[in-house]
Short mmCIF file of N, CA and C and ligand atoms in Angstrom, two decimals:
data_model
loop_
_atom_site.label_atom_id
_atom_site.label_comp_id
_atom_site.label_asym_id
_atom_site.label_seq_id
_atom_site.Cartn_x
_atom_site.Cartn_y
_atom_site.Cartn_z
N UNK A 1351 8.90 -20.33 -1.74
CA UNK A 1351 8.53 -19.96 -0.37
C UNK A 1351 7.04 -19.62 -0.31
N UNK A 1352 6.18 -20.29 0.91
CA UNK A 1352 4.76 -19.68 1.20
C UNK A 1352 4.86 -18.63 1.52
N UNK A 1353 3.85 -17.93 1.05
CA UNK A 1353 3.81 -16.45 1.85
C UNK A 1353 3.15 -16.39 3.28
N UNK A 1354 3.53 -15.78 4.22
CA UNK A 1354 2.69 -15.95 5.92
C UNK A 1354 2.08 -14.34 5.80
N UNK A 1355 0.63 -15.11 5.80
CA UNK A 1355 0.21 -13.99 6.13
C UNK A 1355 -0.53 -13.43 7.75
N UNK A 1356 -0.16 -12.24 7.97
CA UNK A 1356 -1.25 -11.84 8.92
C UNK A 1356 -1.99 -11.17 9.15
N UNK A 1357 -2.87 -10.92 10.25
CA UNK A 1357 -4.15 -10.24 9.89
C UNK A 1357 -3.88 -8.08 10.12
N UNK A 1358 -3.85 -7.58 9.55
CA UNK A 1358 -3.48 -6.40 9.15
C UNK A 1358 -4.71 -5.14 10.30
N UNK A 1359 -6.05 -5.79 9.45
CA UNK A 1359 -7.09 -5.00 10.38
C UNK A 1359 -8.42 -5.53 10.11
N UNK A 1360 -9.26 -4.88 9.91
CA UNK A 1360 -10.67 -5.18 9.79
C UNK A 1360 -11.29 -4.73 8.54
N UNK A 1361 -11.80 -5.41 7.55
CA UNK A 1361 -12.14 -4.61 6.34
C UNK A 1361 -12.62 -3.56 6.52
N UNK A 1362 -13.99 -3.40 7.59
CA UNK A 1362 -14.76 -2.43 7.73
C UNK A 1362 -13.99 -1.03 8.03
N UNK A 1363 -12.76 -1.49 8.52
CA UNK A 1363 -11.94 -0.18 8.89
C UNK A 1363 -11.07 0.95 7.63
N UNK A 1364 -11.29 -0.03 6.52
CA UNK A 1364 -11.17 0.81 5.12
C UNK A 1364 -12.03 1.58 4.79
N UNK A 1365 -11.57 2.78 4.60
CA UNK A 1365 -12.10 3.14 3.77
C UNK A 1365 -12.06 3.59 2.40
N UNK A 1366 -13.05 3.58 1.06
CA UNK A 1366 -13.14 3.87 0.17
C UNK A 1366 -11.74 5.24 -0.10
N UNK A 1367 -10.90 4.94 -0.75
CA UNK A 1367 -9.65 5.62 -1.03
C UNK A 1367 -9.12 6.47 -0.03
N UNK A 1368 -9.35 6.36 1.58
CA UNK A 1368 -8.78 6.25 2.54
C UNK A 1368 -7.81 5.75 2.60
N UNK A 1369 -6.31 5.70 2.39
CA UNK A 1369 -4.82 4.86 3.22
C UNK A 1369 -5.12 5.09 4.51
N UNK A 1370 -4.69 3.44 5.20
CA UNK A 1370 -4.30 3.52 6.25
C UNK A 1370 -3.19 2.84 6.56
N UNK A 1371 -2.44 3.58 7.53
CA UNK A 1371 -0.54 2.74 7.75
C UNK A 1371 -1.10 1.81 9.01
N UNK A 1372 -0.58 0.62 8.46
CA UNK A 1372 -0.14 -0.42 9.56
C UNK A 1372 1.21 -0.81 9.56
N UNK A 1373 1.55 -0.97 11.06
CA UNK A 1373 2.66 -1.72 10.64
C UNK A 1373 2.75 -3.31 10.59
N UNK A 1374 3.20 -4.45 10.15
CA UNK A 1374 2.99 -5.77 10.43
C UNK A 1374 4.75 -5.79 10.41
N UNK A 1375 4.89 -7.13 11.29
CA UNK A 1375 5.78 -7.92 11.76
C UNK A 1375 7.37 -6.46 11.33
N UNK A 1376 7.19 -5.25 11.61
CA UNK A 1376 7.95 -4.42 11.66
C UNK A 1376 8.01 -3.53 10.22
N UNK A 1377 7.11 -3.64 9.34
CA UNK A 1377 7.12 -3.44 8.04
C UNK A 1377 6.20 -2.23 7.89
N UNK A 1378 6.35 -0.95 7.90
CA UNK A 1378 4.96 0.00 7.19
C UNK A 1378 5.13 -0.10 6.10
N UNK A 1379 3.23 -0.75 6.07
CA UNK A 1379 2.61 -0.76 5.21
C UNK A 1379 1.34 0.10 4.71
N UNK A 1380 1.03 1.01 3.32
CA UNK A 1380 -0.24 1.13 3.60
C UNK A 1380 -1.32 0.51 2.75
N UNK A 1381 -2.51 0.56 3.33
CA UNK A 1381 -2.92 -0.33 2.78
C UNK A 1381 -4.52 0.83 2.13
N UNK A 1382 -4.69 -0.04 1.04
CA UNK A 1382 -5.94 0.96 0.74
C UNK A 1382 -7.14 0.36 0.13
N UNK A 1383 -8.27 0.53 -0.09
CA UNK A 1383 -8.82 0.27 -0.52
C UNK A 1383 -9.69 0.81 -1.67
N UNK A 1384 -9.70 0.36 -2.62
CA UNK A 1384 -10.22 1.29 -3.58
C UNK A 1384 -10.86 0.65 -5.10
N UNK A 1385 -11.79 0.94 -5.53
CA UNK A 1385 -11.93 0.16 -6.84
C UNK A 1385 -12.26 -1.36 -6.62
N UNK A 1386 -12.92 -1.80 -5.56
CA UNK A 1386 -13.52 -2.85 -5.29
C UNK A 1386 -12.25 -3.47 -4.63
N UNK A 1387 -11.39 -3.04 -4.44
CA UNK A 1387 -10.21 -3.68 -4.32
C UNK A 1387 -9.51 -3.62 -2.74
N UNK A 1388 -8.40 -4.60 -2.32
CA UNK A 1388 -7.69 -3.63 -1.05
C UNK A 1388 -6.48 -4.27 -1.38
N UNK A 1389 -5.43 -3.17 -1.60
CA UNK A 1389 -3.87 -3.55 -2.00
C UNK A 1389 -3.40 -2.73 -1.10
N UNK A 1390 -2.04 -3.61 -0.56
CA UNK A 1390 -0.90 -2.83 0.05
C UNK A 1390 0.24 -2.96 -0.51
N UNK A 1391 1.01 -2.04 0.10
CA UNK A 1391 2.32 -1.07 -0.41
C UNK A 1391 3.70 -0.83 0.49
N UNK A 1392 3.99 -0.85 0.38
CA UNK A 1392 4.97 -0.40 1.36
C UNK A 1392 4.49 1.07 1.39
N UNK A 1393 4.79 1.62 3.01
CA UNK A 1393 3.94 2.91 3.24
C UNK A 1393 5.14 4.12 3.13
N UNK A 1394 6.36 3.62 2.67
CA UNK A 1394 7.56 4.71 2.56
C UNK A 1394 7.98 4.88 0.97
N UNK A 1395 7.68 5.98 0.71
CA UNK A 1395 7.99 6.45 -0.70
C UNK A 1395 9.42 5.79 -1.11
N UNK A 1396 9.79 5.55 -2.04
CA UNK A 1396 11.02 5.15 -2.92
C UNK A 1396 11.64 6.25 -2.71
N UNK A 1397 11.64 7.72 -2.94
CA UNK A 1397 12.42 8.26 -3.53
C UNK A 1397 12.83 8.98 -1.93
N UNK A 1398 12.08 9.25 -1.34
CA UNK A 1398 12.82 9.86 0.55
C UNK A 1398 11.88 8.87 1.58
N UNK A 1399 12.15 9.50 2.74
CA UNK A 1399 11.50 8.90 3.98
C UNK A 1399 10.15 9.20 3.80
N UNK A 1400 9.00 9.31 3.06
CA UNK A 1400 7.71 10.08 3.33
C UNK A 1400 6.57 8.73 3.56
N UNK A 1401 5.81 9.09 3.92
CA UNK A 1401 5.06 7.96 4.48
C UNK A 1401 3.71 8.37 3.27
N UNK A 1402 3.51 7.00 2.51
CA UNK A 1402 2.85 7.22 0.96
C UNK A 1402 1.45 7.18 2.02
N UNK A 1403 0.80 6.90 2.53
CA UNK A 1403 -0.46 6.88 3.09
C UNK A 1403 -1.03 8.07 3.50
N UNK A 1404 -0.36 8.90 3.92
CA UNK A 1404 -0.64 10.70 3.89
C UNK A 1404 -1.18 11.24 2.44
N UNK A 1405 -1.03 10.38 1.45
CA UNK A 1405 -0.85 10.95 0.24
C UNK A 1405 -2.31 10.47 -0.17
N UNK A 1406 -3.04 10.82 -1.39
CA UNK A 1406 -4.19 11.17 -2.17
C UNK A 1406 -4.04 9.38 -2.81
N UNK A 1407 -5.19 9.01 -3.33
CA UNK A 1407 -5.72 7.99 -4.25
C UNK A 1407 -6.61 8.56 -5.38
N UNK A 1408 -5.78 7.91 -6.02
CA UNK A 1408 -6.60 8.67 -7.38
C UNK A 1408 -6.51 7.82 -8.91
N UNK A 1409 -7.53 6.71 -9.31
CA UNK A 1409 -7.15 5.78 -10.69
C UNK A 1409 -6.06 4.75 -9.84
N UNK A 1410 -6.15 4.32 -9.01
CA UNK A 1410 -5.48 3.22 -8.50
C UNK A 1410 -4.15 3.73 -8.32
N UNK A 1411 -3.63 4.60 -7.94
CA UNK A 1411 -2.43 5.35 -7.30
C UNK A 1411 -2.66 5.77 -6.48
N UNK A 1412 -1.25 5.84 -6.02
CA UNK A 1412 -1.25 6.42 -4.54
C UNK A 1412 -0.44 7.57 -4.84
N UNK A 1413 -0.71 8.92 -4.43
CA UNK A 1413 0.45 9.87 -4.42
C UNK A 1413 1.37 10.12 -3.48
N UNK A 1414 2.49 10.58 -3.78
CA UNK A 1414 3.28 10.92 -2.53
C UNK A 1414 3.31 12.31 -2.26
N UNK A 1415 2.36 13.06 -0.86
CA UNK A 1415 2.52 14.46 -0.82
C UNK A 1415 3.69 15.50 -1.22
N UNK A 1416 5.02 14.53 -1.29
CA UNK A 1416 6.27 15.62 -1.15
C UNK A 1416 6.50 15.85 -2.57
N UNK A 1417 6.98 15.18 -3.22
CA UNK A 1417 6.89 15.61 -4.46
C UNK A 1417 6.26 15.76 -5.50
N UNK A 1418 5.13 14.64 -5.66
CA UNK A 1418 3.76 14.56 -6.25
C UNK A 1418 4.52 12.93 -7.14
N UNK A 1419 5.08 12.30 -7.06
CA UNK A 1419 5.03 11.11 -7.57
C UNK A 1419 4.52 10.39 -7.64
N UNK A 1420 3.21 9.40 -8.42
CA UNK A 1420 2.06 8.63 -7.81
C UNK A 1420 2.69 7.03 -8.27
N UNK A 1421 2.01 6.14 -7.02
CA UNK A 1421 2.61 4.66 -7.35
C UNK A 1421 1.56 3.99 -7.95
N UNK A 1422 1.65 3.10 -8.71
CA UNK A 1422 0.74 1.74 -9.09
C UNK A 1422 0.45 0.85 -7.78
N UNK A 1423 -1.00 1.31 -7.54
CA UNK A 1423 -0.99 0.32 -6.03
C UNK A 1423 -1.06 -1.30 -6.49
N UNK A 1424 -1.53 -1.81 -7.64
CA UNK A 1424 -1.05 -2.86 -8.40
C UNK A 1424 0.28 -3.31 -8.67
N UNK A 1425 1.16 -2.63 -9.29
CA UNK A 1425 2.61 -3.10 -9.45
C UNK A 1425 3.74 -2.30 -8.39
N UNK A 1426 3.13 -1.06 -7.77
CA UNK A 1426 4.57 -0.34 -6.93
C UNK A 1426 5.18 0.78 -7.88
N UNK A 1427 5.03 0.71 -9.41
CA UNK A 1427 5.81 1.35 -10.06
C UNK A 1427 5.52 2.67 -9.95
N UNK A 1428 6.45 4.02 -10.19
CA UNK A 1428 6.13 5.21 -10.42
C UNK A 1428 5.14 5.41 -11.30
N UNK A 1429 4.82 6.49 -11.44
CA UNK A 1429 3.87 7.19 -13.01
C UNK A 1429 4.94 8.35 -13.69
N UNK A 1430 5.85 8.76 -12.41
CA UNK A 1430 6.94 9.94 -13.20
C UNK A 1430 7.86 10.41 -12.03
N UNK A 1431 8.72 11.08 -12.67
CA UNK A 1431 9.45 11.84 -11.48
C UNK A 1431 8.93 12.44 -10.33
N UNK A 1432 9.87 13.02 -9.23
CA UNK A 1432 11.10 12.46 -8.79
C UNK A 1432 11.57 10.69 -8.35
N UNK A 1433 10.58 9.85 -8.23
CA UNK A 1433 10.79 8.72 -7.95
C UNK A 1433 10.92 7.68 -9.22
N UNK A 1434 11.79 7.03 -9.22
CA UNK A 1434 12.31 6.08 -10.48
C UNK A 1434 12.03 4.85 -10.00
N UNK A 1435 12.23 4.57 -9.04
CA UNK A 1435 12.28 2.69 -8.62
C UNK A 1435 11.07 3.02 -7.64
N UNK A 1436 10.44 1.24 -8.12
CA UNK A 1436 9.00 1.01 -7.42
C UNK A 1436 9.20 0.65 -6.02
N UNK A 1437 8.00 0.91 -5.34
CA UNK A 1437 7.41 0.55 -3.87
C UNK A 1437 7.22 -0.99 -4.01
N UNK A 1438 7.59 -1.76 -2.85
CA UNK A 1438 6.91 -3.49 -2.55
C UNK A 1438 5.43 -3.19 -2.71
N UNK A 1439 5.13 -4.38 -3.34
CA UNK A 1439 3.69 -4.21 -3.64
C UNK A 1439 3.66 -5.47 -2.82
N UNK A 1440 2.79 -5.91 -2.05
CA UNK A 1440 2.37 -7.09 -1.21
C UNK A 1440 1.32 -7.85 -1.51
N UNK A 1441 1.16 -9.03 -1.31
CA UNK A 1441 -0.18 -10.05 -1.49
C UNK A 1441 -1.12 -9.61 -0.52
N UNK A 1442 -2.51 -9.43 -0.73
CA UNK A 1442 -3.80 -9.34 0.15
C UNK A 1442 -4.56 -10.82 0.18
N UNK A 1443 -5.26 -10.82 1.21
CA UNK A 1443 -6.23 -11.88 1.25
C UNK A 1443 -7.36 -11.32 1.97
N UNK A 1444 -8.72 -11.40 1.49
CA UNK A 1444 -9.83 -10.85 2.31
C UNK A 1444 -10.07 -12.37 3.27
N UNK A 1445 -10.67 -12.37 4.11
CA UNK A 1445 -11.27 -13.23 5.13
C UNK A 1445 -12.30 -13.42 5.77
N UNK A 1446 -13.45 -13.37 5.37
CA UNK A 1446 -14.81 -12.85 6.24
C UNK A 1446 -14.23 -11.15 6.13
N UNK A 1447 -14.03 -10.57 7.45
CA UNK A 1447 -13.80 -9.20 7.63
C UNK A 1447 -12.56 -8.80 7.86
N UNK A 1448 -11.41 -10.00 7.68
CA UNK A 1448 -10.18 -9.64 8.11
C UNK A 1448 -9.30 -9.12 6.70
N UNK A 1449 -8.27 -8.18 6.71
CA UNK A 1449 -7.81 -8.14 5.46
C UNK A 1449 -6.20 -8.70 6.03
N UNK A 1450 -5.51 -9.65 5.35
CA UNK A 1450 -4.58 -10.07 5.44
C UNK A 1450 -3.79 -10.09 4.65
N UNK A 1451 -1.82 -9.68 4.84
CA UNK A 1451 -1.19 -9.40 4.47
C UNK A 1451 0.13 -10.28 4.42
N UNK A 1452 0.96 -10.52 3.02
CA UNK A 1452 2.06 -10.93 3.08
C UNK A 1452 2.99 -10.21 3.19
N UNK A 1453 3.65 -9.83 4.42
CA UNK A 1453 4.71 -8.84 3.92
C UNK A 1453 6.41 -10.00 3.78
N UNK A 1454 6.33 -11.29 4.03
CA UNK A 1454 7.30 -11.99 3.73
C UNK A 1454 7.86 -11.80 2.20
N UNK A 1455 6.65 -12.15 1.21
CA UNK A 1455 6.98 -12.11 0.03
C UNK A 1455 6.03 -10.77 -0.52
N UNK A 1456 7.02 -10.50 -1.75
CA UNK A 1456 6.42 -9.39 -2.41
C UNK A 1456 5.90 -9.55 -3.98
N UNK A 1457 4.26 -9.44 -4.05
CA UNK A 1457 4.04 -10.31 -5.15
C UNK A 1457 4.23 -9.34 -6.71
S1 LIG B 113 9.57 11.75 -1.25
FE1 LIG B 113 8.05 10.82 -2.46
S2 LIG B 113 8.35 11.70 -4.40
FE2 LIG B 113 9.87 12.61 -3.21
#
């Protein structure tokens, strides 16, 4: 399957280890930028309802305020408890200034 992507927001609207939640085609996502980089996530913690974009960046993680669980914004995976199973990690595409997102497939 191709992945469809669409356009999420504006690069310029990142900021440096700033999350910001979008939603695309019904999906929160957050998306961040950091380390030369801009990866998105699914913006709802694994382990409850918490929305991971509220949460800190720190070494390419994302934390989750409620319990302190941080994700691999690269793979989704935990770093430790309370959360065991990883977050969707999504495909990015930069574009001129657009940052674009697969949330069809999860890479
Ligand atoms: S809700 Fe995220 S670690 Fe518990």
């Amino acid at each position: 399957m191709t992945a469809t992507y669409v356009r999420a927001c504006a690069l310029t609207e990142l900021e440096e280890d700033a999350p910001k939640r979008v939603e695309l085609d019904g999906v929160p996502v957050a998306l961040v930028r950091t380390e030369g980089e801009v990866f998105a996530v699914s913006d709802i913690c694994s382990h409850a309802n918490v929305s991971l974009s509220e949460g800190e960046v720190e070494d390419c993680q994302i934390e989750c305020w409620l319990h302190g669980s941080s994700f691999d914004l690269r793979t989704g995976k935990p770093s430790g408890l309370p959360a065991t199973r990883p977050v969707p990690v999504y495909p990015v595409k930069i574009e001129g200034d657009d940052v674009l997102v697969s949330v069809t497939q999860e890479s």
